[in-house]
């Protein structure tokens, strides 16, 4: 605000004003429903999730294995070349302990969320998911994790076919 | 070929959690103040740019068209621009195209946001910016992406939460002197550290609030600006770049898209050593660590070195390079698009020596304002000179 300006416009509605119904409110609920096509690349990815596998796409020019897969390489700006299965294990790139849900309300118990860099994909190729079977205080960046899958009959071809990632138990 | 562009007036409304005014009314108030400051009326304006962030906040589709009468755009070449949180600084960038190109001699740039209509909380709108197939089913909130990025930034450079909290202390403190501020307060690092954890490591006082508000500037060609004022502020550099929405495939410790936008703006403005040549910075600070992240992207601090600026006093209002002397989003408030424009307004007032109690101590001639947005992917930058 310039010191040349001595008053500034606007009327605040305070929480007290709301409680006292000082101003009119017009309330409408908008409930659109969408049905998305998953696309060429992600449809295959989802079908592989149903089989309990992760898959990426390889670009032969930059030699990256892209996860999530795309039919084009956004860097080389050319079609990608082949499907490549990758492991369902990975490394925690970063993590957070979320105390709030989608609408900013407090969650009953905190949720561990992470970016997991997938093994056998190119370095830095992470996906967003949750972590479990681990105390929040034990999670570290660089920690090895593995996918915990839903039983085959419950899988629907969705990212939630992986229930969560847990600390890697293999060798 | 390119013409020099000046800012010749600025205006803004109060920033508050909930305002009685509609988006149109807020746009009008900010635009009218900017016009009055420039000594112009709407008749003198040749083109209008409106910036506003997601339509989902208001539940009003075609928001640009809805806002047009409040923004003064009726019957004129008018455009609404939108690059998420980067919109507020992108709005004068788009205005600059209008004037620098030679198409128009005057352009009114207005940015508004009404976040309050959405219930139960404006945060809900951010759910729908995530990938609908691979990310939303996990129950995403925008706070996740910030806490994940903050953690990665801290890990990469060994930065402590207490060091980051210094930014919240500085900005909320600066905002005490801003007459439009929503959350100006004198707080301590301890207050930040003890505030409620939201999405660890992010705590309540690390975050800016949702807000309603508007801000505006008037741009003019050199010829017109020199006729109207002996204190033009030159918009000498603009830059913007975007990365993909594949944010989980990106280095979260460093905003490369901000670096690219900054380098574009610096090159245009002939700035070779940003840290030496820039007197005031208004980087986007929706979270305290974001100011640090962006200072590094803006080449105003080495990678991982930005926390030192607040701690050593460099970025304080009386320091060698004041950062967010306005009080930033953390203190003044965060009506998304209007918040970025507020930063441009602050640079304008600071460079004219009109910032009153907020006036920086040093003799300032060059300022940079920057905004950021969407899925860790947008950088928008303006360089201004007195």
CSV table of C-alpha atoms in Angstrom, one decimal, chain B residues 96-311:
chain,number,residue,atom,x,y,z
B,96,UNK,CA,3.8,-6.5,-20.9
B,97,UNK,CA,3.2,-8.4,-24.2
B,98,UNK,CA,0.3,-6.0,-24.9
B,99,UNK,CA,2.5,-2.9,-24.5
B,100,UNK,CA,6.0,-4.0,-25.5
B,101,UNK,CA,4.6,-5.4,-28.7
B,102,UNK,CA,3.4,-2.0,-29.8
B,103,UNK,CA,-0.2,-3.1,-29.9
B,104,UNK,CA,-1.3,-0.8,-27.1
B,105,UNK,CA,0.0,2.2,-25.1
B,106,UNK,CA,-1.9,1.4,-21.9
B,107,UNK,CA,-2.9,-1.8,-20.3
B,108,UNK,CA,-4.8,-2.4,-17.0
B,109,UNK,CA,-3.7,-5.6,-15.2
B,110,UNK,CA,-6.0,-6.9,-12.5
B,111,UNK,CA,-5.6,-10.1,-10.4
B,112,UNK,CA,-8.4,-11.3,-8.0
B,113,UNK,CA,-9.2,-14.4,-6.0
B,114,UNK,CA,-12.2,-15.4,-3.9
B,115,UNK,CA,-11.2,-18.6,-2.1
B,116,UNK,CA,-13.8,-18.4,0.5
B,117,UNK,CA,-16.9,-19.7,-1.4
B,118,UNK,CA,-15.7,-23.4,-1.4
B,119,UNK,CA,-16.8,-25.5,1.5
B,120,UNK,CA,-15.8,-27.0,3.8
B,121,UNK,CA,-12.4,-25.6,2.9
B,122,UNK,CA,-10.7,-24.0,-0.1
B,123,UNK,CA,-8.0,-26.8,0.1
B,124,UNK,CA,-10.6,-29.1,-1.4
B,125,UNK,CA,-10.2,-27.5,-4.8
B,126,UNK,CA,-6.6,-28.5,-4.9
B,127,UNK,CA,-7.5,-32.2,-4.8
B,128,UNK,CA,-8.5,-31.9,-8.4
B,129,UNK,CA,-5.2,-30.6,-9.7
B,130,UNK,CA,-3.6,-34.0,-9.1
B,131,UNK,CA,-3.7,-36.8,-11.7
B,132,UNK,CA,-7.2,-38.1,-11.7
B,133,UNK,CA,-6.1,-41.7,-12.4
B,134,UNK,CA,-2.9,-42.3,-10.5
B,135,UNK,CA,-2.9,-39.8,-7.7
B,136,UNK,CA,-6.4,-38.6,-6.6
B,137,UNK,CA,-7.5,-42.2,-5.5
B,138,UNK,CA,-4.8,-41.9,-2.8
B,139,UNK,CA,-6.7,-39.1,-1.1
B,140,UNK,CA,-4.4,-36.3,-2.1
B,141,UNK,CA,-4.2,-32.8,-0.6
B,142,UNK,CA,-2.0,-30.0,-1.8
B,143,UNK,CA,-0.2,-30.0,1.6
B,144,UNK,CA,1.3,-33.4,0.7
B,145,UNK,CA,3.3,-32.0,-2.2
B,146,UNK,CA,4.6,-29.1,-0.1
B,147,UNK,CA,5.6,-31.3,2.8
B,148,UNK,CA,7.3,-33.8,0.5
B,149,UNK,CA,9.2,-31.0,-1.3
B,150,UNK,CA,10.2,-29.3,2.0
B,151,UNK,CA,11.5,-32.6,3.4
B,152,UNK,CA,13.5,-33.3,0.2
B,153,UNK,CA,15.0,-29.7,0.3
B,154,UNK,CA,15.9,-30.1,4.0
B,155,UNK,CA,17.4,-33.6,3.4
B,156,UNK,CA,19.5,-32.6,0.4
B,157,UNK,CA,21.2,-29.6,2.1
B,158,UNK,CA,21.0,-30.5,5.7
B,159,UNK,CA,18.6,-27.7,6.6
B,160,UNK,CA,16.8,-27.6,9.9
B,161,UNK,CA,13.1,-26.8,10.5
B,162,UNK,CA,14.2,-24.0,12.9
B,163,UNK,CA,16.2,-22.3,10.1
B,164,UNK,CA,13.2,-22.4,7.8
B,165,UNK,CA,10.9,-21.0,10.5
B,166,UNK,CA,13.0,-17.8,10.4
B,167,UNK,CA,11.2,-16.9,7.2
B,168,UNK,CA,7.7,-17.1,8.8
B,169,UNK,CA,9.0,-15.0,11.7
B,170,UNK,CA,10.4,-12.3,9.3
B,171,UNK,CA,7.4,-12.2,6.9
B,172,UNK,CA,4.6,-12.2,9.4
B,173,UNK,CA,6.6,-9.5,11.3
B,174,UNK,CA,6.9,-7.4,8.1
B,175,UNK,CA,3.2,-7.7,7.5
B,176,UNK,CA,2.4,-5.9,10.8
B,177,UNK,CA,3.2,-2.7,8.8
B,178,UNK,CA,1.0,-3.6,5.9
B,179,UNK,CA,-2.5,-2.0,6.1
B,180,UNK,CA,-4.1,-4.8,4.0
B,181,UNK,CA,-2.5,-7.7,5.9
B,182,UNK,CA,-4.5,-10.6,7.2
B,183,UNK,CA,-1.9,-12.3,9.4
B,184,UNK,CA,0.7,-9.8,10.5
B,185,UNK,CA,2.2,-10.8,13.8
B,186,UNK,CA,5.3,-10.7,15.9
B,187,UNK,CA,6.1,-14.4,16.5
B,188,UNK,CA,9.2,-16.4,17.3
B,189,UNK,CA,10.8,-19.5,15.9
B,190,UNK,CA,9.6,-21.3,18.9
B,191,UNK,CA,6.0,-20.4,18.1
B,192,UNK,CA,6.4,-21.8,14.6
B,193,UNK,CA,8.1,-25.0,15.9
B,194,UNK,CA,5.3,-25.5,18.5
B,195,UNK,CA,2.4,-24.9,16.1
B,196,UNK,CA,0.1,-27.7,15.2
B,197,UNK,CA,1.7,-30.3,12.8
B,198,UNK,CA,-0.4,-30.4,9.6
B,199,UNK,CA,1.6,-32.5,7.2
B,200,UNK,CA,4.9,-33.0,8.8
B,201,UNK,CA,7.4,-31.3,8.4
B,202,UNK,CA,4.8,-28.6,7.6
B,203,UNK,CA,3.3,-26.9,10.7
B,204,UNK,CA,0.4,-24.4,11.0
B,205,UNK,CA,2.7,-21.4,11.1
B,206,UNK,CA,4.8,-22.5,8.1
B,207,UNK,CA,1.7,-22.0,5.9
B,208,UNK,CA,0.0,-18.9,4.4
B,209,UNK,CA,-3.8,-18.6,4.9
B,210,UNK,CA,-6.6,-18.9,2.3
B,211,UNK,CA,-7.8,-15.4,1.4
B,212,UNK,CA,-10.0,-13.2,-0.7
B,213,UNK,CA,-8.6,-10.1,-2.3
B,214,UNK,CA,-7.5,-8.2,-5.4
B,215,UNK,CA,-4.6,-6.2,-6.7
B,216,UNK,CA,-3.9,-4.2,-9.9
B,217,UNK,CA,-1.3,-2.3,-11.8
B,218,UNK,CA,-1.4,0.0,-14.8
B,219,UNK,CA,1.2,-0.5,-17.6
B,220,UNK,CA,2.1,2.2,-20.1
B,221,UNK,CA,4.5,2.6,-23.0
B,222,UNK,CA,7.5,4.8,-22.4
B,223,UNK,CA,6.0,7.7,-24.3
B,224,UNK,CA,2.8,7.7,-22.4
B,225,UNK,CA,4.5,6.9,-19.0
B,226,UNK,CA,6.8,9.9,-19.3
B,227,UNK,CA,3.9,12.2,-20.0
B,228,UNK,CA,2.0,11.0,-16.9
B,229,UNK,CA,4.6,10.6,-14.2
B,230,UNK,CA,8.1,11.6,-13.4
B,231,UNK,CA,8.4,8.4,-11.3
B,232,UNK,CA,7.8,5.5,-13.7
B,233,UNK,CA,8.9,2.0,-12.5
B,234,UNK,CA,10.2,0.2,-15.5
B,235,UNK,CA,9.2,-3.4,-16.2
B,236,UNK,CA,12.5,-4.2,-17.7
B,237,UNK,CA,12.5,-8.0,-17.6
B,238,UNK,CA,9.8,-10.7,-17.8
B,239,UNK,CA,10.2,-14.5,-17.7
B,240,UNK,CA,8.1,-17.6,-17.4
B,241,UNK,CA,8.6,-21.3,-17.9
B,242,UNK,CA,6.6,-24.4,-17.0
B,243,UNK,CA,7.7,-28.0,-16.4
B,244,UNK,CA,5.4,-31.1,-16.8
B,245,UNK,CA,2.8,-32.4,-14.4
B,246,UNK,CA,5.0,-35.4,-13.7
B,247,UNK,CA,6.2,-33.9,-10.4
B,248,UNK,CA,7.2,-37.3,-8.9
B,249,UNK,CA,9.8,-37.6,-11.7
B,250,UNK,CA,11.4,-34.3,-10.8
B,251,UNK,CA,14.2,-33.1,-8.5
B,252,UNK,CA,12.1,-31.6,-5.7
B,253,UNK,CA,15.1,-30.0,-4.0
B,254,UNK,CA,15.6,-27.3,-6.7
B,255,UNK,CA,13.1,-25.4,-8.8
B,256,UNK,CA,14.7,-25.5,-12.2
B,257,UNK,CA,11.6,-23.9,-13.8
B,258,UNK,CA,12.2,-20.8,-11.6
B,259,UNK,CA,15.8,-20.6,-12.6
B,260,UNK,CA,14.9,-20.7,-16.3
B,261,UNK,CA,12.2,-18.0,-15.9
B,262,UNK,CA,14.6,-15.8,-13.8
B,263,UNK,CA,17.4,-16.2,-16.4
B,264,UNK,CA,15.0,-15.1,-19.2
B,265,UNK,CA,14.0,-12.0,-17.2
B,266,UNK,CA,17.5,-11.2,-16.2
B,267,UNK,CA,18.8,-11.4,-19.7
B,268,UNK,CA,16.1,-9.1,-20.9
B,269,UNK,CA,16.8,-6.6,-18.1
B,270,UNK,CA,20.6,-6.9,-18.7
B,271,UNK,CA,21.2,-8.2,-15.2
B,272,UNK,CA,24.5,-10.2,-15.1
B,273,UNK,CA,25.0,-10.6,-11.3
B,274,UNK,CA,21.6,-10.9,-9.7
B,275,UNK,CA,22.8,-11.1,-6.1
B,276,UNK,CA,24.7,-7.8,-6.6
B,277,UNK,CA,22.2,-5.9,-8.8
B,278,UNK,CA,18.9,-6.8,-7.2
B,279,UNK,CA,18.0,-4.6,-4.2
B,280,UNK,CA,14.7,-6.1,-3.2
B,281,UNK,CA,13.2,-9.5,-3.8
B,282,UNK,CA,9.5,-10.6,-3.5
B,283,UNK,CA,9.7,-14.3,-4.1
B,284,UNK,CA,6.5,-16.4,-3.7
B,285,UNK,CA,6.2,-17.6,-0.1
B,286,UNK,CA,3.0,-19.7,0.3
B,287,UNK,CA,5.1,-21.8,2.7
B,288,UNK,CA,8.2,-20.5,4.5
B,289,UNK,CA,10.6,-22.9,2.8
B,290,UNK,CA,9.2,-21.8,-0.6
B,291,UNK,CA,10.8,-18.4,-0.1
B,292,UNK,CA,14.2,-20.1,0.3
B,293,UNK,CA,13.6,-22.5,-2.6
B,294,UNK,CA,12.7,-19.6,-4.8
B,295,UNK,CA,15.6,-17.4,-3.7
B,296,UNK,CA,17.9,-20.2,-4.9
B,297,UNK,CA,16.0,-20.5,-8.2
B,298,UNK,CA,16.2,-16.8,-8.6
B,299,UNK,CA,20.0,-17.0,-8.3
B,300,UNK,CA,19.9,-14.8,-5.2
B,301,UNK,CA,21.4,-17.5,-3.0
B,302,UNK,CA,23.5,-20.6,-3.7
B,303,UNK,CA,21.8,-24.0,-3.6
B,304,UNK,CA,21.0,-24.8,0.0
B,305,UNK,CA,22.3,-21.4,1.2
B,306,UNK,CA,19.2,-19.3,1.3
B,307,UNK,CA,18.4,-20.0,5.0
B,308,UNK,CA,21.5,-17.9,5.9
B,309,UNK,CA,19.9,-14.8,4.4
B,310,UNK,CA,17.2,-14.3,7.1
B,311,UNK,CA,19.4,-15.6,9.9
